[in-house]
């Protein structure tokens, strides 16, 4: 995935860049499915994180409908997690 560099002065963007660059390849990697166990469903947790990030981008752009769509996906994924105590 292409990630353009940030304009000067965008300190938060520079800080979050490693996270953004890391989430997409992880989700696309079939080997991630091997990390899933009942006690720790890694792919679902990464999909939640990815959708939260995808919601932040339109939120900053004041595109609230698109942001909400990604947040709703995150909530649905979180609701699908198996119940555990203590939580993840």
PDB file of N, CA and C in Angstrom:
ATOM      1  N   UNK A   1       0.840  -1.170   0.000  1.00  0.00           N
ATOM      2  CA  UNK A   1       0.000   0.000   0.000  1.00  0.00           C
ATOM      3  C   UNK A   1       0.890   1.240   0.000  1.00  0.00           C
ATOM      4  N   UNK A   2       0.541   2.229  -0.786  1.00  0.00           N
ATOM      5  CA  UNK A   2       1.306   3.474  -0.875  1.00  0.00           C
ATOM      6  C   UNK A   2       0.931   4.381   0.289  1.00  0.00           C
ATOM      7  N   UNK A   3       1.923   4.878   0.986  1.00  0.00           N
ATOM      8  CA  UNK A   3       1.720   5.812   2.089  1.00  0.00           C
ATOM      9  C   UNK A   3       2.547   7.057   1.807  1.00  0.00           C
ATOM     10  N   UNK A   4       1.905   8.155   1.415  1.00  0.00           N
ATOM     11  CA  UNK A   4       2.675   9.373   1.135  1.00  0.00           C
ATOM     12  C   UNK A   4       3.292   9.922   2.412  1.00  0.00           C
ATOM     13  N   UNK A   5       4.356  10.683   2.262  1.00  0.00           N
ATOM     14  CA  UNK A   5       4.968  11.294   3.434  1.00  0.00           C
ATOM     15  C   UNK A   5       4.106  12.454   3.912  1.00  0.00           C
ATOM     16  N   UNK A   6       4.262  12.798   5.182  1.00  0.00           N
ATOM     17  CA  UNK A   6       3.458  13.848   5.784  1.00  0.00           C
ATOM     18  C   UNK A   6       4.092  15.207   5.530  1.00  0.00           C
ATOM     19  N   UNK A   7       3.258  16.238   5.426  1.00  0.00           N
ATOM     20  CA  UNK A   7       3.797  17.593   5.335  1.00  0.00           C
ATOM     21  C   UNK A   7       4.507  17.957   6.640  1.00  0.00           C
ATOM     22  N   UNK A   8       5.428  18.879   6.583  1.00  0.00           N
ATOM     23  CA  UNK A   8       6.124  19.331   7.779  1.00  0.00           C
ATOM     24  C   UNK A   8       5.129  19.876   8.791  1.00  0.00           C
ATOM     25  N   UNK A   9       5.372  19.616  10.044  1.00  0.00           N
ATOM     26  CA  UNK A   9       4.528  20.134  11.103  1.00  0.00           C
ATOM     27  C   UNK A   9       3.403  19.200  11.519  1.00  0.00           C
ATOM     28  N   UNK A  10       3.208  18.104  10.823  1.00  0.00           N
ATOM     29  CA  UNK A  10       2.163  17.145  11.159  1.00  0.00           C
ATOM     30  C   UNK A  10       2.750  16.083  12.090  1.00  0.00           C
ATOM     31  N   UNK A  11       2.969  16.468  13.330  1.00  0.00           N
ATOM     32  CA  UNK A  11       3.661  15.605  14.284  1.00  0.00           C
ATOM     33  C   UNK A  11       2.860  14.345  14.582  1.00  0.00           C
ATOM     34  N   UNK A  12       1.542  14.476  14.767  1.00  0.00           N
ATOM     35  CA  UNK A  12       0.729  13.302  15.057  1.00  0.00           C
ATOM     36  C   UNK A  12       0.801  12.305  13.907  1.00  0.00           C
ATOM     37  N   UNK A  13       0.725  12.796  12.679  1.00  0.00           N
ATOM     38  CA  UNK A  13       0.792  11.911  11.510  1.00  0.00           C
ATOM     39  C   UNK A  13       2.096  11.123  11.488  1.00  0.00           C
ATOM     40  N   UNK A  14       3.173  11.785  11.839  1.00  0.00           N
ATOM     41  CA  UNK A  14       4.462  11.085  11.868  1.00  0.00           C
ATOM     42  C   UNK A  14       4.490  10.031  12.968  1.00  0.00           C
ATOM     43  N   UNK A  15       3.813  10.319  14.055  1.00  0.00           N
ATOM     44  CA  UNK A  15       3.781   9.361  15.154  1.00  0.00           C
ATOM     45  C   UNK A  15       2.921   8.146  14.872  1.00  0.00           C
ATOM     46  N   UNK A  16       1.813   8.333  14.185  1.00  0.00           N
ATOM     47  CA  UNK A  16       0.882   7.231  13.929  1.00  0.00           C
ATOM     48  C   UNK A  16       1.243   6.457  12.665  1.00  0.00           C
ATOM     49  N   UNK A  17       2.140   6.998  11.866  1.00  0.00           N
ATOM     50  CA  UNK A  17       2.520   6.379  10.596  1.00  0.00           C
ATOM     51  C   UNK A  17       2.951   4.913  10.732  1.00  0.00           C
ATOM     52  N   UNK A  18       3.806   4.560  11.686  1.00  0.00           N
ATOM     53  CA  UNK A  18       4.179   3.139  11.797  1.00  0.00           C
ATOM     54  C   UNK A  18       2.984   2.228  12.048  1.00  0.00           C
ATOM     55  N   UNK A  19       2.021   2.704  12.835  1.00  0.00           N
ATOM     56  CA  UNK A  19       0.821   1.914  13.081  1.00  0.00           C
ATOM     57  C   UNK A  19       0.031   1.712  11.796  1.00  0.00           C
ATOM     58  N   UNK A  20      -0.188   2.800  11.074  1.00  0.00           N
ATOM     59  CA  UNK A  20      -0.958   2.719   9.833  1.00  0.00           C
ATOM     60  C   UNK A  20      -0.277   1.825   8.816  1.00  0.00           C
ATOM     61  N   UNK A  21       1.024   1.927   8.726  1.00  0.00           N
ATOM     62  CA  UNK A  21       1.758   1.090   7.769  1.00  0.00           C
ATOM     63  C   UNK A  21       1.755  -0.368   8.186  1.00  0.00           C
ATOM     64  N   UNK A  22       1.615  -0.618   9.471  1.00  0.00           N
ATOM     65  CA  UNK A  22       1.657  -1.989   9.961  1.00  0.00           C
ATOM     66  C   UNK A  22       0.340  -2.722   9.897  1.00  0.00           C
ATOM     67  N   UNK A  23      -0.770  -2.034  10.037  1.00  0.00           N
ATOM     68  CA  UNK A  23      -2.064  -2.703  10.107  1.00  0.00           C
ATOM     69  C   UNK A  23      -2.459  -3.343   8.784  1.00  0.00           C
ATOM     70  N   UNK A  24      -2.372  -2.608   7.684  1.00  0.00           N
ATOM     71  CA  UNK A  24      -2.832  -3.145   6.401  1.00  0.00           C
ATOM     72  C   UNK A  24      -2.093  -4.409   5.970  1.00  0.00           C
ATOM     73  N   UNK A  25      -0.763  -4.441   6.016  1.00  0.00           N
ATOM     74  CA  UNK A  25      -0.091  -5.681   5.616  1.00  0.00           C
ATOM     75  C   UNK A  25      -0.426  -6.856   6.533  1.00  0.00           C
ATOM     76  N   UNK A  26      -0.611  -6.584   7.805  1.00  0.00           N
ATOM     77  CA  UNK A  26      -0.956  -7.667   8.722  1.00  0.00           C
ATOM     78  C   UNK A  26      -2.300  -8.273   8.380  1.00  0.00           C
ATOM     79  N   UNK A  27      -3.267  -7.416   8.070  1.00  0.00           N
ATOM     80  CA  UNK A  27      -4.595  -7.928   7.743  1.00  0.00           C
ATOM     81  C   UNK A  27      -4.595  -8.699   6.437  1.00  0.00           C
ATOM     82  N   UNK A  28      -3.727  -8.338   5.513  1.00  0.00           N
ATOM     83  CA  UNK A  28      -3.681  -8.995   4.209  1.00  0.00           C
ATOM     84  C   UNK A  28      -2.873 -10.290   4.232  1.00  0.00           C
ATOM     85  N   UNK A  29      -2.132 -10.538   5.280  1.00  0.00           N
ATOM     86  CA  UNK A  29      -1.246 -11.695   5.356  1.00  0.00           C
ATOM     87  C   UNK A  29      -2.030 -12.929   5.806  1.00  0.00           C
ATOM     88  N   UNK A  30      -2.123 -13.978   4.953  1.00  0.00           N
ATOM     89  CA  UNK A  30      -2.863 -15.181   5.333  1.00  0.00           C
ATOM     90  C   UNK A  30      -2.302 -15.866   6.579  1.00  0.00           C
ATOM     91  N   UNK A  31      -1.035 -15.657   6.873  1.00  0.00           N
ATOM     92  CA  UNK A  31      -0.434 -16.275   8.047  1.00  0.00           C
ATOM     93  C   UNK A  31      -1.049 -15.760   9.347  1.00  0.00           C
ATOM     94  N   UNK A  32      -1.717 -14.606   9.285  1.00  0.00           N
ATOM     95  CA  UNK A  32      -2.331 -14.057  10.492  1.00  0.00           C
ATOM     96  C   UNK A  32      -3.402 -14.987  11.041  1.00  0.00           C
ATOM     97  N   UNK A  33      -4.054 -15.749  10.189  1.00  0.00           N
ATOM     98  CA  UNK A  33      -5.092 -16.673  10.651  1.00  0.00           C
ATOM     99  C   UNK A  33      -4.520 -17.712  11.604  1.00  0.00           C
ATOM    100  N   UNK A  34      -3.242 -18.017  11.461  1.00  0.00           N
ATOM    101  CA  UNK A  34      -2.611 -18.998  12.341  1.00  0.00           C
ATOM    102  C   UNK A  34      -2.403 -18.465  13.756  1.00  0.00           C
ATOM    103  N   UNK A  35      -2.556 -17.180  13.949  1.00  0.00           N
ATOM    104  CA  UNK A  35      -2.391 -16.601  15.278  1.00  0.00           C
ATOM    105  C   UNK A  35      -3.655 -16.677  16.115  1.00  0.00           C
ATOM    106  N   UNK A  36      -4.768 -17.003  15.469  1.00  0.00           N
ATOM    107  CA  UNK A  36      -6.036 -17.025  16.181  1.00  0.00           C
ATOM    108  C   UNK A  36      -6.144 -18.236  17.099  1.00  0.00           C
ATOM    109  N   UNK A  37      -6.597 -17.966  18.311  1.00  0.00           N
ATOM    110  CA  UNK A  37      -6.999 -19.013  19.244  1.00  0.00           C
ATOM    111  C   UNK A  37      -8.275 -18.523  19.903  1.00  0.00           C
ATOM    112  N   UNK A  38      -8.966 -19.401  20.612  1.00  0.00           N
ATOM    113  CA  UNK A  38     -10.171 -18.945  21.306  1.00  0.00           C
ATOM    114  C   UNK A  38      -9.804 -17.879  22.328  1.00  0.00           C
ATOM    115  N   UNK A  39      -8.662 -18.055  22.978  1.00  0.00           N
ATOM    116  CA  UNK A  39      -8.245 -17.118  24.018  1.00  0.00           C
ATOM    117  C   UNK A  39      -7.739 -15.794  23.449  1.00  0.00           C
ATOM    118  N   UNK A  40      -7.348 -15.786  22.162  1.00  0.00           N
ATOM    119  CA  UNK A  40      -6.811 -14.555  21.583  1.00  0.00           C
ATOM    120  C   UNK A  40      -7.061 -14.533  20.081  1.00  0.00           C
ATOM    121  N   UNK A  41      -8.216 -14.012  19.640  1.00  0.00           N
ATOM    122  CA  UNK A  41      -8.547 -13.960  18.214  1.00  0.00           C
ATOM    123  C   UNK A  41      -7.840 -12.772  17.525  1.00  0.00           C
ATOM    124  N   UNK A  42      -6.589 -12.978  17.174  1.00  0.00           N
ATOM    125  CA  UNK A  42      -5.730 -11.895  16.666  1.00  0.00           C
ATOM    126  C   UNK A  42      -6.303 -11.198  15.442  1.00  0.00           C
ATOM    127  N   UNK A  43      -6.833 -11.940  14.475  1.00  0.00           N
ATOM    128  CA  UNK A  43      -7.297 -11.286  13.252  1.00  0.00           C
ATOM    129  C   UNK A  43      -8.485 -10.377  13.522  1.00  0.00           C
ATOM    130  N   UNK A  44      -9.366 -10.773  14.419  1.00  0.00           N
ATOM    131  CA  UNK A  44     -10.505  -9.910  14.742  1.00  0.00           C
ATOM    132  C   UNK A  44     -10.014  -8.649  15.439  1.00  0.00           C
ATOM    133  N   UNK A  45      -9.088  -8.795  16.361  1.00  0.00           N
ATOM    134  CA  UNK A  45      -8.560  -7.628  17.073  1.00  0.00           C
ATOM    135  C   UNK A  45      -7.860  -6.672  16.113  1.00  0.00           C
ATOM    136  N   UNK A  46      -7.127  -7.204  15.141  1.00  0.00           N
ATOM    137  CA  UNK A  46      -6.468  -6.347  14.158  1.00  0.00           C
ATOM    138  C   UNK A  46      -7.480  -5.677  13.232  1.00  0.00           C
ATOM    139  N   UNK A  47      -8.545  -6.379  12.886  1.00  0.00           N
ATOM    140  CA  UNK A  47      -9.589  -5.764  12.056  1.00  0.00           C
ATOM    141  C   UNK A  47     -10.286  -4.634  12.808  1.00  0.00           C
ATOM    142  N   UNK A  48     -10.481  -4.819  14.110  1.00  0.00           N
ATOM    143  CA  UNK A  48     -11.063  -3.742  14.921  1.00  0.00           C
ATOM    144  C   UNK A  48     -10.150  -2.524  14.878  1.00  0.00           C
ATOM    145  N   UNK A  49      -8.863  -2.742  15.116  1.00  0.00           N
ATOM    146  CA  UNK A  49      -7.905  -1.634  15.095  1.00  0.00           C
ATOM    147  C   UNK A  49      -7.855  -0.961  13.732  1.00  0.00           C
ATOM    148  N   UNK A  50      -7.865  -1.750  12.669  1.00  0.00           N
ATOM    149  CA  UNK A  50      -7.822  -1.193  11.323  1.00  0.00           C
ATOM    150  C   UNK A  50      -9.038  -0.337  11.006  1.00  0.00           C
ATOM    151  N   UNK A  51     -10.218  -0.794  11.421  1.00  0.00           N
ATOM    152  CA  UNK A  51     -11.430  -0.012  11.167  1.00  0.00           C
ATOM    153  C   UNK A  51     -11.492   1.242  12.031  1.00  0.00           C
ATOM    154  N   UNK A  52     -10.953   1.163  13.243  1.00  0.00           N
ATOM    155  CA  UNK A  52     -10.880   2.378  14.054  1.00  0.00           C
ATOM    156  C   UNK A  52      -9.993   3.416  13.370  1.00  0.00           C
ATOM    157  N   UNK A  53      -8.880   2.963  12.850  1.00  0.00           N
ATOM    158  CA  UNK A  53      -7.988   3.880  12.133  1.00  0.00           C
ATOM    159  C   UNK A  53      -8.673   4.424  10.881  1.00  0.00           C
ATOM    160  N   UNK A  54      -9.344   3.558  10.127  1.00  0.00           N
ATOM    161  CA  UNK A  54     -10.040   4.009   8.919  1.00  0.00           C
ATOM    162  C   UNK A  54     -11.179   4.976   9.246  1.00  0.00           C
ATOM    163  N   UNK A  55     -11.711   4.920  10.452  1.00  0.00           N
ATOM    164  CA  UNK A  55     -12.723   5.871  10.872  1.00  0.00           C
ATOM    165  C   UNK A  55     -12.144   7.216  11.256  1.00  0.00           C
ATOM    166  N   UNK A  56     -10.927   7.221  11.751  1.00  0.00           N
ATOM    167  CA  UNK A  56     -10.294   8.476  12.164  1.00  0.00           C
ATOM    168  C   UNK A  56     -10.043   9.401  10.975  1.00  0.00           C
ATOM    169  N   UNK A  57      -9.693   8.842   9.845  1.00  0.00           N
ATOM    170  CA  UNK A  57      -9.358   9.665   8.673  1.00  0.00           C
ATOM    171  C   UNK A  57     -10.567  10.479   8.210  1.00  0.00           C
ATOM    172  N   UNK A  58     -11.727   9.867   7.940  1.00  0.00           N
ATOM    173  CA  UNK A  58     -12.870  10.688   7.536  1.00  0.00           C
ATOM    174  C   UNK A  58     -13.389  11.580   8.670  1.00  0.00           C
ATOM    175  N   UNK A  59     -13.182  11.174   9.923  1.00  0.00           N
ATOM    176  CA  UNK A  59     -13.617  12.012  11.032  1.00  0.00           C
ATOM    177  C   UNK A  59     -12.887  13.353  11.006  1.00  0.00           C
ATOM    178  N   UNK A  60     -11.591  13.318  10.785  1.00  0.00           N
ATOM    179  CA  UNK A  60     -10.802  14.547  10.703  1.00  0.00           C
ATOM    180  C   UNK A  60     -11.264  15.408   9.529  1.00  0.00           C
ATOM    181  N   UNK A  61     -11.721  14.747   8.465  1.00  0.00           N
ATOM    182  CA  UNK A  61     -12.197  15.458   7.275  1.00  0.00           C
ATOM    183  C   UNK A  61     -13.661  15.879   7.405  1.00  0.00           C
ATOM    184  N   UNK A  62     -14.241  15.667   8.585  1.00  0.00           N
ATOM    185  CA  UNK A  62     -15.642  15.995   8.876  1.00  0.00           C
ATOM    186  C   UNK A  62     -16.632  15.216   8.000  1.00  0.00           C
ATOM    187  N   UNK A  63     -16.204  14.046   7.548  1.00  0.00           N
ATOM    188  CA  UNK A  63     -17.075  13.138   6.806  1.00  0.00           C
ATOM    189  C   UNK A  63     -17.616  12.130   7.822  1.00  0.00           C
ATOM    190  N   UNK A  64     -18.580  12.583   8.609  1.00  0.00           N
ATOM    191  CA  UNK A  64     -19.037  11.818   9.758  1.00  0.00           C
ATOM    192  C   UNK A  64     -19.729  10.508   9.386  1.00  0.00           C
ATOM    193  N   UNK A  65     -20.408  10.480   8.256  1.00  0.00           N
ATOM    194  CA  UNK A  65     -21.067   9.252   7.827  1.00  0.00           C
ATOM    195  C   UNK A  65     -20.074   8.140   7.541  1.00  0.00           C
ATOM    196  N   UNK A  66     -19.001   8.475   6.828  1.00  0.00           N
ATOM    197  CA  UNK A  66     -17.973   7.472   6.528  1.00  0.00           C
ATOM    198  C   UNK A  66     -17.267   7.022   7.803  1.00  0.00           C
ATOM    199  N   UNK A  67     -16.996   7.966   8.689  1.00  0.00           N
ATOM    200  CA  UNK A  67     -16.348   7.617   9.960  1.00  0.00           C
ATOM    201  C   UNK A  67     -17.238   6.670  10.754  1.00  0.00           C
ATOM    202  N   UNK A  68     -18.521   6.994  10.829  1.00  0.00           N
ATOM    203  CA  UNK A  68     -19.458   6.173  11.578  1.00  0.00           C
ATOM    204  C   UNK A  68     -19.529   4.756  11.017  1.00  0.00           C
ATOM    205  N   UNK A  69     -19.491   4.633   9.711  1.00  0.00           N
ATOM    206  CA  UNK A  69     -19.523   3.306   9.090  1.00  0.00           C
ATOM    207  C   UNK A  69     -18.376   2.439   9.603  1.00  0.00           C
ATOM    208  N   UNK A  70     -17.177   2.990   9.642  1.00  0.00           N
ATOM    209  CA  UNK A  70     -16.017   2.220  10.116  1.00  0.00           C
ATOM    210  C   UNK A  70     -16.119   1.932  11.611  1.00  0.00           C
ATOM    211  N   UNK A  71     -16.624   2.885  12.379  1.00  0.00           N
ATOM    212  CA  UNK A  71     -16.779   2.650  13.812  1.00  0.00           C
ATOM    213  C   UNK A  71     -17.837   1.579  14.078  1.00  0.00           C
ATOM    214  N   UNK A  72     -18.898   1.581  13.285  1.00  0.00           N
ATOM    215  CA  UNK A  72     -19.931   0.551  13.448  1.00  0.00           C
ATOM    216  C   UNK A  72     -19.381  -0.836  13.120  1.00  0.00           C
ATOM    217  N   UNK A  73     -18.525  -0.921  12.112  1.00  0.00           N
ATOM    218  CA  UNK A  73     -17.887  -2.202  11.792  1.00  0.00           C
ATOM    219  C   UNK A  73     -17.036  -2.653  12.974  1.00  0.00           C
ATOM    220  N   UNK A  74     -16.297  -1.716  13.575  1.00  0.00           N
ATOM    221  CA  UNK A  74     -15.466  -2.050  14.736  1.00  0.00           C
ATOM    222  C   UNK A  74     -16.316  -2.576  15.888  1.00  0.00           C
ATOM    223  N   UNK A  75     -17.451  -1.931  16.128  1.00  0.00           N
ATOM    224  CA  UNK A  75     -18.336  -2.358  17.209  1.00  0.00           C
ATOM    225  C   UNK A  75     -18.886  -3.751  16.929  1.00  0.00           C
ATOM    226  N   UNK A  76     -19.304  -3.991  15.699  1.00  0.00           N
ATOM    227  CA  UNK A  76     -19.838  -5.314  15.340  1.00  0.00           C
ATOM    228  C   UNK A  76     -18.770  -6.391  15.508  1.00  0.00           C
ATOM    229  N   UNK A  77     -17.550  -6.076  15.095  1.00  0.00           N
ATOM    230  CA  UNK A  77     -16.459  -7.040  15.271  1.00  0.00           C
ATOM    231  C   UNK A  77     -16.191  -7.281  16.752  1.00  0.00           C
ATOM    232  N   UNK A  78     -16.209  -6.227  17.541  1.00  0.00           N
ATOM    233  CA  UNK A  78     -15.984  -6.390  18.972  1.00  0.00           C
ATOM    234  C   UNK A  78     -17.095  -7.229  19.597  1.00  0.00           C
ATOM    235  N   UNK A  79     -18.322  -7.001  19.149  1.00  0.00           N
ATOM    236  CA  UNK A  79     -19.441  -7.793  19.664  1.00  0.00           C
ATOM    237  C   UNK A  79     -19.321  -9.270  19.300  1.00  0.00           C
ATOM    238  N   UNK A  80     -18.589  -9.575  18.220  1.00  0.00           N
ATOM    239  CA  UNK A  80     -18.434 -10.965  17.795  1.00  0.00           C
ATOM    240  C   UNK A  80     -17.344 -11.704  18.569  1.00  0.00           C
ATOM    241  N   UNK A  81     -16.567 -10.977  19.359  1.00  0.00           N
ATOM    242  CA  UNK A  81     -15.494 -11.632  20.115  1.00  0.00           C
ATOM    243  C   UNK A  81     -16.078 -12.592  21.139  1.00  0.00           C
ATOM    244  N   UNK A  82     -15.413 -13.716  21.351  1.00  0.00           N
ATOM    245  CA  UNK A  82     -15.893 -14.628  22.393  1.00  0.00           C
ATOM    246  C   UNK A  82     -15.725 -13.977  23.766  1.00  0.00           C
ATOM    247  N   UNK A  83     -16.661 -14.255  24.645  1.00  0.00           N
ATOM    248  CA  UNK A  83     -16.603 -13.682  25.975  1.00  0.00           C
ATOM    249  C   UNK A  83     -15.441 -14.311  26.729  1.00  0.00           C
ATOM    250  N   UNK A  84     -14.641 -13.475  27.359  1.00  0.00           N
ATOM    251  CA  UNK A  84     -13.573 -13.973  28.232  1.00  0.00           C
ATOM    252  C   UNK A  84     -13.487 -13.080  29.453  1.00  0.00           C
ATOM    253  N   UNK A  85     -13.024 -13.658  30.513  1.00  0.00           N
ATOM    254  CA  UNK A  85     -12.801 -12.891  31.724  1.00  0.00           C
ATOM    255  C   UNK A  85     -11.430 -13.282  32.245  1.00  0.00           C
ATOM    256  N   UNK A  86     -10.494 -12.410  32.380  1.00  0.00           N
ATOM    257  CA  UNK A  86     -10.582 -10.979  32.100  1.00  0.00           C
ATOM    258  C   UNK A  86     -10.582 -10.718  30.594  1.00  0.00           C
ATOM    259  N   UNK A  87     -11.012  -9.512  30.213  1.00  0.00           N
ATOM    260  CA  UNK A  87     -11.057  -9.179  28.774  1.00  0.00           C
ATOM    261  C   UNK A  87      -9.665  -9.071  28.180  1.00  0.00           C
ATOM    262  N   UNK A  88      -9.590  -8.980  26.858  1.00  0.00           N
ATOM    263  CA  UNK A  88      -8.318  -8.887  26.153  1.00  0.00           C
ATOM    264  C   UNK A  88      -7.608  -7.622  26.522  1.00  0.00           C
TER     265      UNK A  88
END
